[in-house]
Amino acid sequence: MIGLISATAAGAAARDRLAAAWPDRTRVYDGPVREAVRAAFAECERLVCFLATGAVVRLVAPLLGEKASDPGVVCVDEGGRFAVSLVGGHGGGANELAVAVGEVLGAEPVVTTATDAVGLPGLDTLGLPVEGDVAGVSRALLDGEPVALEA
């Protein structure tokens, strides 16, 4: 389920467009934003927050636990121009969600995950169990260094 949270009339309008496009995949969280984010974070696999990224950072920071289990979080700006993958780009599905939100709303997806930015697959997206120094291996790949992976 994708939790949808907004704080303004413009955000609610964009939220409602997304909810209408994905009626079986989304749930709208109303009420005070802090409580809505907290509830959606606990109940959903992904969140789309129609709020400034700074506000969402402050709201989700105390809720973050493990990269592997936290929901992916996407922020859509007040003007509906950008869908920003904020947290859980690969594991939480935020990168793909930012692209999908962008397609529905006509927003530009913003994905800053280093491997995505240069067209490399992230190790955690290959469908294999990954353990060890994932960040170090990713850094080596990004720097053009040879790596050896064993299955």
Short mmCIF file of C-alpha atoms in Angstrom, two decimals:
data_model
loop_
_atom_site.label_atom_id
_atom_site.label_comp_id
_atom_site.label_asym_id
_atom_site.label_seq_id
_atom_site.Cartn_x
_atom_site.Cartn_y
_atom_site.Cartn_z
CA MET A 1 0.00 0.00 0.00
CA ILE A 2 1.16 3.54 -0.76
CA GLY A 3 0.29 6.14 1.87
CA LEU A 4 -0.56 9.61 0.57
CA ILE A 5 -0.12 12.65 2.84
CA SER A 6 -0.68 16.34 2.12
CA ALA A 7 -0.96 19.57 4.10
CA THR A 8 -2.30 22.16 1.63
CA ALA A 9 -5.11 22.48 -0.90
CA ALA A 10 -2.67 22.19 -3.82
CA GLY A 11 -1.06 19.14 -2.24
CA ALA A 12 -4.47 17.58 -1.63
CA ALA A 13 -5.44 18.14 -5.28
CA ALA A 14 -2.31 16.35 -6.51
CA ARG A 15 -2.77 13.66 -3.85
CA ASP A 16 -6.34 13.07 -5.02
CA ARG A 17 -5.20 12.77 -8.66
CA LEU A 18 -2.74 10.08 -7.63
CA ALA A 19 -5.34 8.30 -5.48
CA ALA A 20 -7.78 8.31 -8.42
CA ALA A 21 -5.13 6.88 -10.74
CA TRP A 22 -4.18 4.11 -8.29
CA PRO A 23 -7.33 3.39 -6.25
CA ASP A 24 -6.31 -0.13 -5.22
CA ARG A 25 -2.72 0.80 -4.37
CA THR A 26 -3.14 3.94 -2.28
CA ARG A 27 -4.56 5.12 1.01
CA VAL A 28 -5.09 8.79 1.88
CA TYR A 29 -4.01 9.81 5.37
CA ASP A 30 -5.85 12.88 6.63
CA GLY A 31 -5.50 14.85 9.83
CA PRO A 32 -2.46 16.44 11.42
CA VAL A 33 0.54 15.82 9.20
CA ARG A 34 2.87 14.50 11.91
CA GLU A 35 0.34 11.86 12.96
CA ALA A 36 -0.51 11.03 9.34
CA VAL A 37 3.16 10.46 8.48
CA ARG A 38 3.68 8.35 11.60
CA ALA A 39 0.66 6.16 10.81
CA ALA A 40 1.50 5.77 7.12
CA PHE A 41 5.15 4.97 7.92
CA ALA A 42 4.02 2.14 10.21
CA GLU A 43 1.31 0.77 7.89
CA CYS A 44 2.53 1.23 4.30
CA GLU A 45 5.34 -0.07 2.11
CA ARG A 46 5.77 3.37 0.52
CA LEU A 47 4.74 6.97 1.15
CA VAL A 48 4.15 9.92 -1.14
CA CYS A 49 4.25 13.16 0.82
CA PHE A 50 2.97 16.30 -0.88
CA LEU A 51 5.22 18.41 1.31
CA ALA A 52 8.61 20.12 1.18
CA THR A 53 11.53 17.72 1.45
CA GLY A 54 12.84 19.52 4.54
CA ALA A 55 9.54 18.99 6.32
CA VAL A 56 9.46 15.32 5.38
CA VAL A 57 13.06 14.81 6.53
CA ARG A 58 12.14 16.19 9.95
CA LEU A 59 8.98 14.08 10.11
CA VAL A 60 10.49 10.74 9.09
CA ALA A 61 13.93 11.04 10.72
CA PRO A 62 12.77 9.82 14.14
CA LEU A 63 10.93 6.92 12.47
CA LEU A 64 13.83 5.55 10.44
CA GLY A 65 15.07 2.15 11.53
CA GLU A 66 16.61 -0.28 9.05
CA LYS A 67 17.29 0.48 5.40
CA ALA A 68 16.00 -2.97 4.45
CA SER A 69 12.63 -2.55 6.15
CA ASP A 70 11.80 1.17 6.12
CA PRO A 71 9.22 2.27 3.55
CA GLY A 72 10.31 4.18 0.49
CA VAL A 73 9.44 7.88 0.72
CA VAL A 74 8.80 10.23 -2.20
CA CYS A 75 8.17 13.98 -1.85
CA VAL A 76 6.17 16.00 -4.36
CA ASP A 77 6.67 19.75 -4.25
CA GLU A 78 3.80 22.22 -3.85
CA GLY A 79 3.80 23.04 -7.56
CA GLY A 80 3.73 19.37 -8.58
CA ARG A 81 6.88 19.87 -10.62
CA PHE A 82 9.13 17.28 -8.96
CA ALA A 83 8.74 13.80 -7.46
CA VAL A 84 11.81 13.34 -5.26
CA SER A 85 12.98 9.90 -4.12
CA LEU A 86 13.96 10.78 -0.54
CA VAL A 87 14.42 7.55 1.44
CA GLY A 88 14.54 3.91 0.41
CA GLY A 89 15.48 4.44 -3.20
CA HIS A 90 16.22 0.81 -4.03
CA GLY A 91 15.06 -1.36 -1.15
CA GLY A 92 11.99 0.71 -0.35
CA GLY A 93 11.04 1.24 -3.99
CA ALA A 94 11.17 5.03 -3.84
CA ASN A 95 13.17 5.42 -7.06
CA GLU A 96 10.62 3.48 -9.12
CA LEU A 97 7.78 5.19 -7.28
CA ALA A 98 9.19 8.66 -8.07
CA VAL A 99 9.20 7.75 -11.76
CA ALA A 100 5.64 6.37 -11.60
CA VAL A 101 4.36 9.41 -9.67
CA GLY A 102 6.02 11.64 -12.24
CA GLU A 103 4.21 9.84 -15.05
CA VAL A 104 0.80 10.28 -13.41
CA LEU A 105 1.26 13.89 -12.28
CA GLY A 106 3.50 15.17 -15.08
CA ALA A 107 6.27 15.78 -12.54
CA GLU A 108 9.98 15.34 -13.13
CA PRO A 109 11.30 12.37 -11.13
CA VAL A 110 14.38 13.20 -9.07
CA VAL A 111 16.52 10.17 -8.26
CA THR A 112 19.91 10.85 -6.69
CA THR A 113 21.03 7.28 -5.97
CA ALA A 114 24.58 7.22 -7.34
CA THR A 115 24.26 3.99 -9.31
CA ASP A 116 21.00 5.12 -10.91
CA ALA A 117 22.54 8.47 -11.81
CA VAL A 118 25.21 6.77 -13.93
CA GLY A 119 23.08 3.93 -15.27
CA LEU A 120 24.48 1.10 -13.13
CA PRO A 121 22.27 -1.38 -11.30
CA GLY A 122 22.45 -1.22 -7.53
CA LEU A 123 23.69 -4.43 -5.92
CA ASP A 124 20.47 -4.59 -3.93
CA THR A 125 18.42 -4.64 -7.14
CA LEU A 126 19.95 -7.76 -8.70
CA GLY A 127 17.63 -10.19 -6.93
CA LEU A 128 20.45 -11.94 -5.11
CA PRO A 129 21.17 -12.00 -1.39
CA VAL A 130 23.74 -9.32 -0.66
CA GLU A 131 25.96 -9.12 2.38
CA GLY A 132 29.29 -7.56 3.23
CA ASP A 133 30.54 -4.13 2.26
CA VAL A 134 27.78 -3.19 -0.19
CA ALA A 135 28.64 0.52 -0.01
CA GLY A 136 32.33 -0.22 -0.65
CA VAL A 137 31.57 -2.41 -3.66
CA SER A 138 29.17 0.20 -5.04
CA ARG A 139 31.79 2.91 -4.55
CA ALA A 140 34.37 0.77 -6.39
CA LEU A 141 31.95 0.23 -9.29
CA LEU A 142 31.23 3.95 -9.46
CA ASP A 143 34.96 4.70 -9.47
CA GLY A 144 35.53 2.22 -12.31
CA GLU A 145 37.50 -0.23 -10.18
CA PRO A 146 37.23 -3.98 -10.82
CA VAL A 147 35.17 -6.02 -8.37
CA ALA A 148 34.53 -9.73 -7.97
CA LEU A 149 31.15 -10.98 -6.81
CA GLU A 150 30.65 -14.51 -5.58
CA ALA A 151 27.31 -16.28 -5.33
#
